[in-house]
Structure formats: structure tokens, C-alpha cells
Amino acid sequence: MPKIYLSPSAQEFNHYVDGGNEEYYMNLVADAMEPYLIASGIDFSRNPPEMPLWKIINDANGQDYDLHLAIHSNASPDAQAGKNTGVQIYYYPTSTRGKRFAEIIAENYRPIYREPMNIKLVPDAKLAELRKTKAPAVLIETAYHDNREDARWIRDNLDNIARALSKSVAEYLNVPFKEP
């Protein structure tokens, strides 16, 4: 049975423009993914919200996972707060498997995101969850939580986001995607 590590954001200090925070909403996405993963026969583990990043990485590296999926929402620098929109899907630059997974996510995310042409794949060697995890890893910034339209889109599409991410996991792992 394929197995993935879900890593929803533990950043409760990243507040949404109109209430709530990144940790809360990204954990709702992970919660919504669970029935899809179970229905598709994909085993998973995930970090608890209070776990710091270094422990998340150690936890993820403590077992053999086929994938590591970090789920976040984005914020602009102070000077651009509220002005940016879009989705960034990060992968480690030399990881062909991470890049392939990122491409699959982008393909499945375009039909649901409000600005499909504003979905970017981003190679990154600095993010710890990409650099230090053993399994192929992707970190998705689901949309900008400091932009009112993107923040509303996240709230209104928690299940759509979870379904697109779960479908991407199944596709990458070459298992049939099943609805719960």
C-alpha cells in the first residue's frame, strides 16, 4: 500500500486577511483529503498542528514514505500585502520525482483555481521540507491568504483543493482515484 506524509502548515501566526489563520485552514484541507486517500487505498501520516518544522521533518524521515506533501497558503511581503494572487508549487530542483508530482498537482489544480494561468511551478533548494525530507517532496502555496479574493476562494474550496491534491497523489502513485 502506498504511503504519504501530509504536512499541513503549523503556522498559526500567519493570519488570513478576514479572519482565521494558515494553520487552521490548511489542516482543514488535510482533514478533507483523508477520506479521498482512504477510498483510494493510500495510507498516510500527518503532523499535528503544534509540531515545529524540525520535528515534522524528523517525523517524516522516520518511516519510508512514497511522497511528502506540505500544504500552505501564501502571504505577500508587507509592501505588496493584498495585491498578489496565484498558486506556487515548489519542488527541489534536482528531484525529477518531485518535479513530476508538482506538474501533476498543477494539472489537477488548474480546473479549480480562479486564475488557472497564475499557477507556477517553482524549483527551490532553500525550503527545508523540500531539502531535508527523504521522500520526494512538494510544497504547495494554495493561494494568497492576504488577498481577500484568494482567501475567500480557499475557504469556499476546501474540498475542491483536497480532492485535487488527493487526485494528484493517486495519479503520481499510479493508483485509481476513488471518491469516498
PDB file of C-alpha atoms in Angstrom, residues 16 26 32 45 48 50 53 67 70 72-73 75 77 95 97-98 125 129 135 147 153 163 171 177:
ATOM      1  CA  TYR A  16      -5.900  35.453   6.963  1.00  0.00           C
ATOM      2  CA  MET A  26      -4.525  24.067   5.779  1.00  0.00           C
ATOM      3  CA  ALA A  32     -10.759  16.798   3.797  1.00  0.00           C
ATOM      4  CA  SER A  45       0.517  10.028   8.307  1.00  0.00           C
ATOM      5  CA  PRO A  48      -0.121  17.534  14.483  1.00  0.00           C
ATOM      6  CA  GLU A  50       1.624  22.026  17.317  1.00  0.00           C
ATOM      7  CA  LEU A  53       9.095  22.194  11.445  1.00  0.00           C
ATOM      8  CA  LEU A  67       5.682  11.222  -1.051  1.00  0.00           C
ATOM      9  CA  ALA A  70       3.412  20.217   2.521  1.00  0.00           C
ATOM     10  CA  HIS A  72       0.370  26.005   2.849  1.00  0.00           C
ATOM     11  CA  SER A  73      -1.206  29.299   1.858  1.00  0.00           C
ATOM     12  CA  ALA A  75       1.355  35.898   2.037  1.00  0.00           C
ATOM     13  CA  PRO A  77       5.679  41.000   1.582  1.00  0.00           C
ATOM     14  CA  SER A  95      14.284  15.952  -7.799  1.00  0.00           C
ATOM     15  CA  ARG A  97      10.095  12.798  -8.953  1.00  0.00           C
ATOM     16  CA  GLY A  98       9.295  15.976  -7.001  1.00  0.00           C
ATOM     17  CA  ALA A 125      16.664  24.482  -2.826  1.00  0.00           C
ATOM     18  CA  GLU A 129      10.640  20.429   3.672  1.00  0.00           C
ATOM     19  CA  ALA A 135      10.707  11.183   0.176  1.00  0.00           C
ATOM     20  CA  ASN A 147      -5.646  38.778  -0.673  1.00  0.00           C
ATOM     21  CA  TRP A 153     -11.546  31.202  -2.617  1.00  0.00           C
ATOM     22  CA  ARG A 163      -9.882  16.488  -3.968  1.00  0.00           C
ATOM     23  CA  GLU A 171      -2.108   9.784 -10.124  1.00  0.00           C
ATOM     24  CA  PHE A 177      -8.520   7.671  -7.578  1.00  0.00           C
TER      25      PHE A 177
END
